[in-house]
Coordinates of C-alpha atoms and ligand atoms in Angstrom, one line a residue:
X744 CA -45.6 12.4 -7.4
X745 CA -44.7 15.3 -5.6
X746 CA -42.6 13.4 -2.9
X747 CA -40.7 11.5 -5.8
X748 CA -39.7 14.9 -7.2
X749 CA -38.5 15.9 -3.7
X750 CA -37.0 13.0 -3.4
X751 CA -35.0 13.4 -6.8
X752 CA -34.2 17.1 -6.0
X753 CA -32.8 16.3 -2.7
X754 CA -30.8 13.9 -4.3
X755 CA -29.5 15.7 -6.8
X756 CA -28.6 18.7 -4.3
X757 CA -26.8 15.9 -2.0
X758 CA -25.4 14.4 -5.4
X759 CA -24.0 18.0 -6.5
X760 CA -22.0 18.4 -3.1
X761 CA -20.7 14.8 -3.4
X762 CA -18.3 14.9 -6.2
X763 CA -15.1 14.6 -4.6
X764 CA -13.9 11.2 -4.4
X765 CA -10.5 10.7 -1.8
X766 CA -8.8 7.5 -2.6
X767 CA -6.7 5.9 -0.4
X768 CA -4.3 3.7 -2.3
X769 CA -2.2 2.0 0.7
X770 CA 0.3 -0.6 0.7
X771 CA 3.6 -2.2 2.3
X772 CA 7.1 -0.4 0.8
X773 CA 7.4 -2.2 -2.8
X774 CA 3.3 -3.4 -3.0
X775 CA 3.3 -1.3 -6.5
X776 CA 1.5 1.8 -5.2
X777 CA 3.4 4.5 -7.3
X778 CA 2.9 2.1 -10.7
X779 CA -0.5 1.4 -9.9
X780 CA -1.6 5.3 -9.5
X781 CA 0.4 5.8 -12.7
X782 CA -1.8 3.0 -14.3
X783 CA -4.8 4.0 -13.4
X784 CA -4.7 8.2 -14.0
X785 CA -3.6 6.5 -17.7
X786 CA -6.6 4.3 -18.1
X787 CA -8.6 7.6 -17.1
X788 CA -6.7 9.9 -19.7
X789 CA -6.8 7.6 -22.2
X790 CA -10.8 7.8 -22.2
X791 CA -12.2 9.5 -25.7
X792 CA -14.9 9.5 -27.8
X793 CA -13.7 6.9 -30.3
X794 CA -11.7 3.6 -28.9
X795 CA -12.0 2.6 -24.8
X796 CA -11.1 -0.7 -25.8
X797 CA -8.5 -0.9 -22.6
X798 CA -11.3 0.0 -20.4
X799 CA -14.2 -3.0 -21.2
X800 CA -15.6 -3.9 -18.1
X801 CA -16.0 0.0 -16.9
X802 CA -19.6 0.8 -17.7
X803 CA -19.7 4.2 -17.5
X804 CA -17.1 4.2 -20.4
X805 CA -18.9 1.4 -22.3
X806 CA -22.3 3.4 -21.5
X807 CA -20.9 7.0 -23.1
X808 CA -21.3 9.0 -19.7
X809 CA -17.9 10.1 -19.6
X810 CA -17.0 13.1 -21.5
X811 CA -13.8 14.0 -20.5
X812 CA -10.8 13.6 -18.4
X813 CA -8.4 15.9 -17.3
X814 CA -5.8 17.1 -14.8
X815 CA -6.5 20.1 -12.8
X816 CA -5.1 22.0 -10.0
X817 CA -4.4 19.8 -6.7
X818 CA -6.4 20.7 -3.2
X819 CA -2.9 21.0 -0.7
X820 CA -0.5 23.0 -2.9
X821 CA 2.9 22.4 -0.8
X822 CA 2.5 19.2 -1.2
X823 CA 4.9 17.9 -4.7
X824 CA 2.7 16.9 -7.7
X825 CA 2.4 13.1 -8.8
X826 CA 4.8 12.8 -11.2
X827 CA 2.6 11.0 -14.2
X828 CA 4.4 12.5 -16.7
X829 CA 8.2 11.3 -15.7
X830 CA 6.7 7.9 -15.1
X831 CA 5.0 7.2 -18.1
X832 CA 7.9 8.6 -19.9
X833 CA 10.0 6.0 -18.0
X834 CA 8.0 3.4 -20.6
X835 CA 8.4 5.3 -23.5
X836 CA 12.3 5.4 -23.6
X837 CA 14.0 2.8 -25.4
X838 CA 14.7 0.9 -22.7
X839 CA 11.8 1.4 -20.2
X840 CA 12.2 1.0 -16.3
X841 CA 10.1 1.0 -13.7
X842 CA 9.7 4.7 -11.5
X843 CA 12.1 4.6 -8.8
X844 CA 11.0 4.0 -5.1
X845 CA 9.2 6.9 -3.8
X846 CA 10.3 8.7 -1.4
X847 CA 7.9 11.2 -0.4
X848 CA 4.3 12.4 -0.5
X849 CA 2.8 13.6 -3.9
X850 CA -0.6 14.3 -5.0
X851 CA -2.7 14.0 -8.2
X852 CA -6.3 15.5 -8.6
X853 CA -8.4 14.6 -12.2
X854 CA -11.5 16.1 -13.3
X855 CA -13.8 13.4 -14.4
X856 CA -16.3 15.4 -16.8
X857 CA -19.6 13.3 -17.3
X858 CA -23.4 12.7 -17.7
X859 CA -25.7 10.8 -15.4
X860 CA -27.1 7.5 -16.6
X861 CA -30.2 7.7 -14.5
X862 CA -33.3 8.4 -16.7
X863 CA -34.8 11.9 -15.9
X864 CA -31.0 13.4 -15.5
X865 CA -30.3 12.1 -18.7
X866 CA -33.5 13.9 -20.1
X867 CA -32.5 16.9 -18.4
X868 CA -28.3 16.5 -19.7
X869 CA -27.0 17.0 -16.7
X870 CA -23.7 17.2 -16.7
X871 CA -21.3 16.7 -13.6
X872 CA -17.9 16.9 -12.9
X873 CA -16.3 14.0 -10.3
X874 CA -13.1 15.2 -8.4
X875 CA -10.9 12.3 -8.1
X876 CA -8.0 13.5 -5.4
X877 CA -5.0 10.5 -5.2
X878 CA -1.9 10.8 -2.7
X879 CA 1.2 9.0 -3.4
X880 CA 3.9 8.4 -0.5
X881 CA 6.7 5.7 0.2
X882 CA 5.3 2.4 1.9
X883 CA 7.2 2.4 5.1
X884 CA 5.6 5.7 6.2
X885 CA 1.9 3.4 6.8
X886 CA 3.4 0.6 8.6
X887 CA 3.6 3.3 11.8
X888 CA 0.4 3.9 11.7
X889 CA 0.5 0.8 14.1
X890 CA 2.7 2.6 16.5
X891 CA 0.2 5.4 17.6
X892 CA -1.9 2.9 19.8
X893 CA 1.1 1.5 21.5
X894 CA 3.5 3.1 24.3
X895 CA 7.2 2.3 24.5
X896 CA 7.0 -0.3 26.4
X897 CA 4.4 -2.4 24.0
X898 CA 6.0 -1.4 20.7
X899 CA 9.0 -3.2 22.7
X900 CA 7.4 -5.6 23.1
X901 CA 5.4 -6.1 19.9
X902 CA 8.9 -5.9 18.0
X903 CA 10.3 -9.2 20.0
X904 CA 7.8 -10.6 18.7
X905 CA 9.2 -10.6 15.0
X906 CA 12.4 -10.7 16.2
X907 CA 13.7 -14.8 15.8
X908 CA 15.4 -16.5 12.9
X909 CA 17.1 -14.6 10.3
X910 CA 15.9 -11.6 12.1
X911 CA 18.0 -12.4 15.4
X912 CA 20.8 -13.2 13.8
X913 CA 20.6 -9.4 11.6
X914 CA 20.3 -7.9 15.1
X915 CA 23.2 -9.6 16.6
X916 CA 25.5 -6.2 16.7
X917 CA 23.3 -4.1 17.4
X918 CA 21.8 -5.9 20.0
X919 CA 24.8 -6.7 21.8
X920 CA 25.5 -3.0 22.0
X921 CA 22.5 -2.3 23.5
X922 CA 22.5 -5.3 26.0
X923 CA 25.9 -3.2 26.9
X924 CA 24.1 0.2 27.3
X925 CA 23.1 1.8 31.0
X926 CA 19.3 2.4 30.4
X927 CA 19.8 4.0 34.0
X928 CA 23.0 6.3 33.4
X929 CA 22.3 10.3 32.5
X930 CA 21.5 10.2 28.3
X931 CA 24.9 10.3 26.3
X932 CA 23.7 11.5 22.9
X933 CA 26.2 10.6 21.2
X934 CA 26.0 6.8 22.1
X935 CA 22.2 7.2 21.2
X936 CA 23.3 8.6 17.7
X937 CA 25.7 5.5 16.9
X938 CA 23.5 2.8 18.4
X939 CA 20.4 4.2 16.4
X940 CA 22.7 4.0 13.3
X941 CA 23.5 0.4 13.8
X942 CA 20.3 -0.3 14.4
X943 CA 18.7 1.4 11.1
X944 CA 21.5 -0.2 9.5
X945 CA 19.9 -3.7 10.7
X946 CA 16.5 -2.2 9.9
X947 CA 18.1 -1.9 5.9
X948 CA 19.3 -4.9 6.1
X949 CA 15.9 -6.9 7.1
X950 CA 14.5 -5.1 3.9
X951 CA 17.3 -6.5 1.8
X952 CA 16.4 -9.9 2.6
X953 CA 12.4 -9.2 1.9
X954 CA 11.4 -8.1 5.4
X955 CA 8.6 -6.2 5.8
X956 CA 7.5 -5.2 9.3
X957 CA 9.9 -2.5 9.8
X958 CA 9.2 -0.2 12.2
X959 CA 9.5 2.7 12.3
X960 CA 9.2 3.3 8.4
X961 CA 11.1 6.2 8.0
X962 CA 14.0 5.3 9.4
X963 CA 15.2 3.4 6.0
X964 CA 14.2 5.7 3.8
X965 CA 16.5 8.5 3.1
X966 CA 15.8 12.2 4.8
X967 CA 17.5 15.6 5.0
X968 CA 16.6 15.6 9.1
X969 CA 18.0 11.8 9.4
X970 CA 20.8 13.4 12.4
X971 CA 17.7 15.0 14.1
X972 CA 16.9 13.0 17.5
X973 CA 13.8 12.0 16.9
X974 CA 15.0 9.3 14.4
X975 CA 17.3 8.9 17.4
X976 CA 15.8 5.7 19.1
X977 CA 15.4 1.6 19.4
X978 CA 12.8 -0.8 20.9
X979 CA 14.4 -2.6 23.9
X980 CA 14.0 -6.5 23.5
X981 CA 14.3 -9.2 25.7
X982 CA 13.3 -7.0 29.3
X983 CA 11.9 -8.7 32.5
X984 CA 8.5 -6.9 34.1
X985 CA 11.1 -6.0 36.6
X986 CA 13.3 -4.9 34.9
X987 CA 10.7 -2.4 33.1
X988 CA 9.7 -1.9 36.6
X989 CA 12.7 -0.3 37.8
X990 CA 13.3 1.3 34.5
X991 CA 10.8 3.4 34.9
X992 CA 11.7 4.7 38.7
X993 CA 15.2 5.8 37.0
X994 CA 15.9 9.6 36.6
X995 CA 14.3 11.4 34.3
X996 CA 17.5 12.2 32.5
X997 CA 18.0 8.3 32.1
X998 CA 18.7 6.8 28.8
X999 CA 15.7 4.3 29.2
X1000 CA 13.1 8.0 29.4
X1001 CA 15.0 10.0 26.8
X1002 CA 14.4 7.0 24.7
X1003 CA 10.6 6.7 25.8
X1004 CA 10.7 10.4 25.2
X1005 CA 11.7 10.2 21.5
X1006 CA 9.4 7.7 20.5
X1007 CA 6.5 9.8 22.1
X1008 CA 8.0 12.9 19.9
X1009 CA 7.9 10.4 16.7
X1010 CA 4.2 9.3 17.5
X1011 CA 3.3 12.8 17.8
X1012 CA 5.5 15.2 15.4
X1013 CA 6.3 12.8 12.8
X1014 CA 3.3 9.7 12.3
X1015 CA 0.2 11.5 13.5
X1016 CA 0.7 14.9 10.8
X1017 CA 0.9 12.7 8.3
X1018 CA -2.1 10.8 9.2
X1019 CA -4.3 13.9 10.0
X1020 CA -3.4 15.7 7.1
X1021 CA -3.5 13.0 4.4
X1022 CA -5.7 9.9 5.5
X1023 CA -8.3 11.5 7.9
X1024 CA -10.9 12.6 4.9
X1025 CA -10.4 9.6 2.2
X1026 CA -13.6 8.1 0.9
X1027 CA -12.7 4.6 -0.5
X1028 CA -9.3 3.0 0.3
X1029 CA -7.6 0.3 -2.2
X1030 CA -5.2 -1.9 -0.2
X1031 CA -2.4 -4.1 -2.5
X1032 CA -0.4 -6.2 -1.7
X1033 CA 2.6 -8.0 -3.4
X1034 CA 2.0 -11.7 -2.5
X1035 CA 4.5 -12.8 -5.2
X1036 CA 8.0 -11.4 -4.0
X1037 CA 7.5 -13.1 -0.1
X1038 CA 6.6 -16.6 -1.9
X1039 CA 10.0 -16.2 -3.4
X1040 CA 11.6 -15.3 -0.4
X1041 CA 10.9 -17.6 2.8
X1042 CA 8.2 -18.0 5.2
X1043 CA 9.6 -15.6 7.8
X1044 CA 9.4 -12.9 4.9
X1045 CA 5.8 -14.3 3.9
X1046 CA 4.2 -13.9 7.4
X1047 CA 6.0 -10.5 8.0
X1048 CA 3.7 -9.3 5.2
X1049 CA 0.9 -11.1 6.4
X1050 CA 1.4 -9.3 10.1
X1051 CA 2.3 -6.3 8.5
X1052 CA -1.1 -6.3 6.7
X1053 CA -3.2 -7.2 9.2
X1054 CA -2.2 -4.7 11.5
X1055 CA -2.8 -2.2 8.8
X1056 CA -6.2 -2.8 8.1
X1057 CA -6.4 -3.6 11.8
X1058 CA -5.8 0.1 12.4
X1059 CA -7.9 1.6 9.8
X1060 CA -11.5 2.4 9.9
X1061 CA -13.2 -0.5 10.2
X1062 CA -15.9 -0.1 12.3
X1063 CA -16.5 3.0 15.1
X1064 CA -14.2 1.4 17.8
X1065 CA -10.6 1.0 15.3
X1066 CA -8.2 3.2 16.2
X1067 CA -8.3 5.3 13.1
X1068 CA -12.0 6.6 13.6
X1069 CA -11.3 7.4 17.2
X1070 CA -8.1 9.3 16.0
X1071 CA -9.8 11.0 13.2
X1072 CA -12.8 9.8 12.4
X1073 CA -12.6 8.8 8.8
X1074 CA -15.4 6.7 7.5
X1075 CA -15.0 5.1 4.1
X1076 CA -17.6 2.8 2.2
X1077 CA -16.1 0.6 0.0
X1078 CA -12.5 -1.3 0.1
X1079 CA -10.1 -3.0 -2.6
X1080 CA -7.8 -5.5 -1.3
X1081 CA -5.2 -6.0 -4.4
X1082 CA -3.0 -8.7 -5.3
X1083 CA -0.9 -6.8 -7.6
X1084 CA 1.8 -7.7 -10.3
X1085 CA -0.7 -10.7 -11.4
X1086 CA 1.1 -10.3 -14.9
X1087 CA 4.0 -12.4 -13.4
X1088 CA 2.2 -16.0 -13.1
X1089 CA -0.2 -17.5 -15.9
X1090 CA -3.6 -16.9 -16.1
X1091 CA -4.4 -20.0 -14.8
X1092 CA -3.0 -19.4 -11.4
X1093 CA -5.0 -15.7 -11.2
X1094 CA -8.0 -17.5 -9.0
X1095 CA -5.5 -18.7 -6.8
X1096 CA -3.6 -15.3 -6.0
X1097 CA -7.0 -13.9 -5.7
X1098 CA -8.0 -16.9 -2.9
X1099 CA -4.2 -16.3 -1.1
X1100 CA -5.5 -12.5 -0.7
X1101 CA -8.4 -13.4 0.5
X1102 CA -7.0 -15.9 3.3
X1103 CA -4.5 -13.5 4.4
X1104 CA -7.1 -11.0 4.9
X1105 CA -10.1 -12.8 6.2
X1106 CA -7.5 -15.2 8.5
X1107 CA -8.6 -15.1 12.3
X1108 CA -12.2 -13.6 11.1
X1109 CA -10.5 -10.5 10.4
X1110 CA -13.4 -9.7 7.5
X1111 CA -16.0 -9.5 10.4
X1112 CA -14.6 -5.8 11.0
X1113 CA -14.9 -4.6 7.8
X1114 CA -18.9 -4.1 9.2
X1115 CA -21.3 -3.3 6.2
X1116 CA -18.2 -1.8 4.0
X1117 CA -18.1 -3.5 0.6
X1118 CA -15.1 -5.0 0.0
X1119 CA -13.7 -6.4 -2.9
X1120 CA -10.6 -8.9 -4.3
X1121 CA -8.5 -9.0 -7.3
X1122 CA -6.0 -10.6 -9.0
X1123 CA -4.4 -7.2 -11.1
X1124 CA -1.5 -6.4 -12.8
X1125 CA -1.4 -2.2 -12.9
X1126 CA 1.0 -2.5 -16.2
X1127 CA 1.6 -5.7 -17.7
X1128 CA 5.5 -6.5 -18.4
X1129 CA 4.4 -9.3 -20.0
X1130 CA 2.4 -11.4 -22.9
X1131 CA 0.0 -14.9 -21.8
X1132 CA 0.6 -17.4 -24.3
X1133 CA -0.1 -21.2 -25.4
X1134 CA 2.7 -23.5 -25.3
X1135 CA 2.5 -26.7 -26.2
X1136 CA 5.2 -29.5 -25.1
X1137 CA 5.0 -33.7 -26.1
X1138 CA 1.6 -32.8 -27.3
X1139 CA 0.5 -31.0 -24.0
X1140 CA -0.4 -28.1 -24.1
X1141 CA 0.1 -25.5 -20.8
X1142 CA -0.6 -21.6 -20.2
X1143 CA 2.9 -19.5 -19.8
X1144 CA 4.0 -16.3 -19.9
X1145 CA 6.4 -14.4 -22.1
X1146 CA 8.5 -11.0 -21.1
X1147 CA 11.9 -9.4 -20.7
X1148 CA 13.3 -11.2 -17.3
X1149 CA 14.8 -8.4 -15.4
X1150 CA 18.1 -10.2 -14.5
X1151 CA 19.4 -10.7 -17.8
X1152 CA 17.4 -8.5 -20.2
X1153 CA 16.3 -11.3 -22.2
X1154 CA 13.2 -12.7 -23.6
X1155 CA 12.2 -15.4 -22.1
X1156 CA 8.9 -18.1 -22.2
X1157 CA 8.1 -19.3 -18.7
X1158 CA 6.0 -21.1 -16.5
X1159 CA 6.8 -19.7 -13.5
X1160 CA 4.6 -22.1 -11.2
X1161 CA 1.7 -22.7 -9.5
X1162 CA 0.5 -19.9 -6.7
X1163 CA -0.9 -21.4 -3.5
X1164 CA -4.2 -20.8 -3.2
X1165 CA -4.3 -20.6 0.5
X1166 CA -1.4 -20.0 3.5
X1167 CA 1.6 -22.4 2.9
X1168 CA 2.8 -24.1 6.2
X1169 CA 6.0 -24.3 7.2
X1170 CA 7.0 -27.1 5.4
X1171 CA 5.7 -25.4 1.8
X1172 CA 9.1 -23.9 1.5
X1173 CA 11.1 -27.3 1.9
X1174 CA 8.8 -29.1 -1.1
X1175 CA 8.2 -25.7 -3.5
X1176 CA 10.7 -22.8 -5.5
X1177 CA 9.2 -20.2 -6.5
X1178 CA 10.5 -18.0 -9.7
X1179 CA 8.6 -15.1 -9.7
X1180 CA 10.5 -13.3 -12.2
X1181 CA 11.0 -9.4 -12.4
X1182 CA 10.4 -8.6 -15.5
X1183 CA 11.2 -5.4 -17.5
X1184 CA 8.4 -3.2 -18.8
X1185 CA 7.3 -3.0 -22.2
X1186 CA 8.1 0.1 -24.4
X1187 CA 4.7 2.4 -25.4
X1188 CA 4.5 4.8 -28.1
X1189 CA 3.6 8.1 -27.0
X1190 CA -0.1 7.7 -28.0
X1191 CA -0.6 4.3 -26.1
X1192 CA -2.8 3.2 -23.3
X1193 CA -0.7 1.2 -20.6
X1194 CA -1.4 -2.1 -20.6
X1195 CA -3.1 -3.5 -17.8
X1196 CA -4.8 -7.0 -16.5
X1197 CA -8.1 -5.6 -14.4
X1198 CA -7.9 -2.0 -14.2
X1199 CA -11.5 -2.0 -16.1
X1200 CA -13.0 -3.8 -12.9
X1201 CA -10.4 -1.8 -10.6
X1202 CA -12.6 1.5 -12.1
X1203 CA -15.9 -0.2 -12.5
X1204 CA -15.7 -0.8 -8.4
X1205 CA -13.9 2.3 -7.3
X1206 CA -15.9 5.0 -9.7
X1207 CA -18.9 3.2 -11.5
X1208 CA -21.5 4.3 -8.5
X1209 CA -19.9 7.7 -8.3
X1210 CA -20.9 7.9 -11.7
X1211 CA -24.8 6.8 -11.8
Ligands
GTP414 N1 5.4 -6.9 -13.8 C1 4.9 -6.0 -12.9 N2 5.7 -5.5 -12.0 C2 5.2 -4.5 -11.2 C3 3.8 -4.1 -11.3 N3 3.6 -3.2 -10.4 C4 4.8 -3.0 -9.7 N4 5.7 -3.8 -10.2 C5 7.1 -4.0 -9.8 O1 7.2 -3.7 -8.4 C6 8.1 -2.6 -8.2 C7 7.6 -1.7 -7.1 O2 6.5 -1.0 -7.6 P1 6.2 0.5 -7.1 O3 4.9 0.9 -7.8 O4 7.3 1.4 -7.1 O5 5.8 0.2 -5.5 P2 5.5 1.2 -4.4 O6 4.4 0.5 -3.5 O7 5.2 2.5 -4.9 O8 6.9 1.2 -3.5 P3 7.4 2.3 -2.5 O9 7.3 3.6 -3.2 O10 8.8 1.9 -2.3 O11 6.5 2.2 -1.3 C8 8.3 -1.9 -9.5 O12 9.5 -1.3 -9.7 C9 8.1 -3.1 -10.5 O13 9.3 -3.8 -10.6 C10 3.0 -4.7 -12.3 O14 1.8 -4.5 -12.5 N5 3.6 -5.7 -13.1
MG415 MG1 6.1 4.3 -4.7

């Protein structure tokens, strides 16, 4: 009896110093990070004592532990705070738009007020308060995370790999500037500046046309320090072992070392703070990813995301030998891969966009490094743009979906097609189109919960625990 009260005490006083909760919401530039934090610091607000009919499958809603929710005071104070407020309002205007691309790093912290569900807390009314600390920041800033475990020479390298097809022929100008260049001759800064220009200008132009293994990340995004140096670089492709050879004998004032150089000063200055300060302490991690948007695109842009997610949660804690725990020895416990903006295909293709997640991430037994973290998939739409209906055609009846199409501002009724439910092949692209429509959001009163598909179960796995 005695060692079960021990046991409960020493819980409670482990309990009472665990109720801060870092999430980790990562994802590729355009994944639907910034709608999905937006989404689901609403579905929290929106809690109250009278109507959680948006949050069903949450228990600790349906169960009456949560008292309240509310914003409080963020931990880093330089850092901007999330901007819920300007992106809800973006829905509640009379022609609602989604929030604008982010652009840099933001923070949100809620105070989730509640009561234990365990039976002698709930005797004793204990109540607790769950910190819940979210980061926002644009998408290209994670996909150099990669870069830190690679020198110049192998990020070179790396990059040819990606570098065929539509890509090659992007690169043409840049490339045959830079086939031009003396790596040997004394640095000419100025010829540094214009060929790093022309080659964030292919960079911009490989995100146009749905590409998303750009590295590095920042250097498409705008920034006030864009003429500093250290965005002032370029991989070198297509280099014999000889030729690297006798690059590196050259002078130290060579163009081949000031460009090693720089991307040293960009591992170090520029991708490591960011990591260190933001992602070394997270807890749980939710990783999405737009599977829709590639399918429309082509196959290069479909295994671009694939690489760019595998290297991603390649990178991050996974197990004590990933990069990331040696760097900065984060542990979390549970992971969320999403496929997000499930609201664009019919309900009947969700299982299918969940199973496409799942093969991209378990491909080439990537799952086994994910150790005894539990892991989770899900077909989710953060806020739903549009309606699932019934449609019946020559007395047959099929699942659509109805919603403002982006492109024309009209409503239309669609079937927008069936989702593979594992990797296409090469030849997928010749036989299948894909329509995944952009649709517009829908307008919300001032008083309404965003509607979602699956942020209940989002909560349920992220927080429910947290909450016992
Ligand atoms: N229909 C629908 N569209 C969505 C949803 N989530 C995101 N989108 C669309 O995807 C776009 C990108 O979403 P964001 O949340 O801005 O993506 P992000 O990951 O924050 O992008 P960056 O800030 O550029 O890294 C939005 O502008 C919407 O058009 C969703 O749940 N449903
Ligand atoms: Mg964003």
């Amino acid at each position: 009896m005695f060692n079960t009260i021990t046991h409960k005490v020493n819980d409670v006083v482990h309990r009472v110093t665990d109720d801060h909760l870092r999430l980790a919401v990562t994802g590729l530039s355009r994944s639907g990070k910034t709608t999905f934090i937006t989404s689901l610091v609403d579905q929290l607000l929106h809690i109250n004592s009278i109507n959680n009919a948006h949050l069903k499958l949450f228990a600790p809603v349906k169960n009456g532990q949560i008292l309240s929710v509310k914003r409080v005071e963020q931990g880093d104070l330089t850092l901007p705070r999330f901007d819920y407020d300007k992106n809800r309002r973006c829905f509640e205007t009379l022609s609602p738009s989604w929030s604008p691309s982010t652009t840099g790093m933001s923070e949100i912290r809620l105070a989730i007020h509640y009561q234990r569900q365990d039976g002698l807390f709930r005797y004793i009314k204990e109540k607790n308060t769950l910190y819940l600390d979210i980061f926002d920041y644009p998408g290209e800033w994670l996909l150099d995370l990669p870069m830190l475990s690679q020198d110049f020479k192998q990020w070179s390298l790396n990059q040819q790999q990606v570098h065929y097809g539509e890509r090659a022929e992007l690169a043409q100008r840049w490339l045959t500037e830079v086939q031009q260049l003396d790596l040997m001759a004394e640095t000419d800064e100025n010829q540094l500046a214009d060929l790093s220009e022309k080659y964030t200008a292919y960079l911009l132009e490989c995100k146009k046309q749905g590409m998303q293994y750009i590295q590095p990340g920042r250097f498409v995004l705008p920034s006030e320090s864009k003429g500093a140096p250290v965005f002032q670089f370029f991989p070198l492709l297509n280099l014999s072992e000889e030729r690297w050879a006798e690059l590196e004998k050259s002078s130290k004032k060579s163009t081949y070392h000031t460009l090693k150089k720089r991307y040293r000063y960009y591992q170090q200055k520029i991708i490591k703070p960011f990591y260190e300060d933001y992602f070394s302490q997270f807890d749980r991690q939710v990783i999405l990813a737009d599977c829709l948007t590639p399918l429309n695109h082509s196959q290069q842009a479909f295994i671009e995301m694939k690489i760019g997610l595998q290297q991603l949660f390649k990178h991050f804690h996974y197990g004590e030998r990933s990069l990331f725990y040696r760097l900065f020895s984060s542990k979390i416990d549970k992971l969320l891969f999403l496929a997000t903006k499930a609201d664009h295909i019919s309900s009947d293709q969700l299982s299918n966009l969940e199973s496409l997640m799942r093969q991209l991430v378990q491909e080439e037994g990537q799952y086994k490094q994910f150790g005894n973290i539990e892991t989770g998939y899900y077909a989710v739409s953060a806020i739903r743009a549009t309606e699932p209906i019934i449609v019946t055609q020559n007395n047959e009846t099929f699942k659509a979906i109805r919603g403002i199409r982006s492109s024309d501002k009209n409503l239309v009724t669609l079937y927008p097609g069936s989702v593979p439910n594992r990797l296409p092949s090469a030849d997928f692209w010749d036989h299948n189109h894909f329509e995944f429509e952009q649709f517009e959001p829908k307008h919300l009163e001032f008083d309404e919960v965003i509607p979602h598909l699956r942020m209940d179960s989002v909560l349920q796995f992220l927080l429910a625990d947290m909450l016992d």
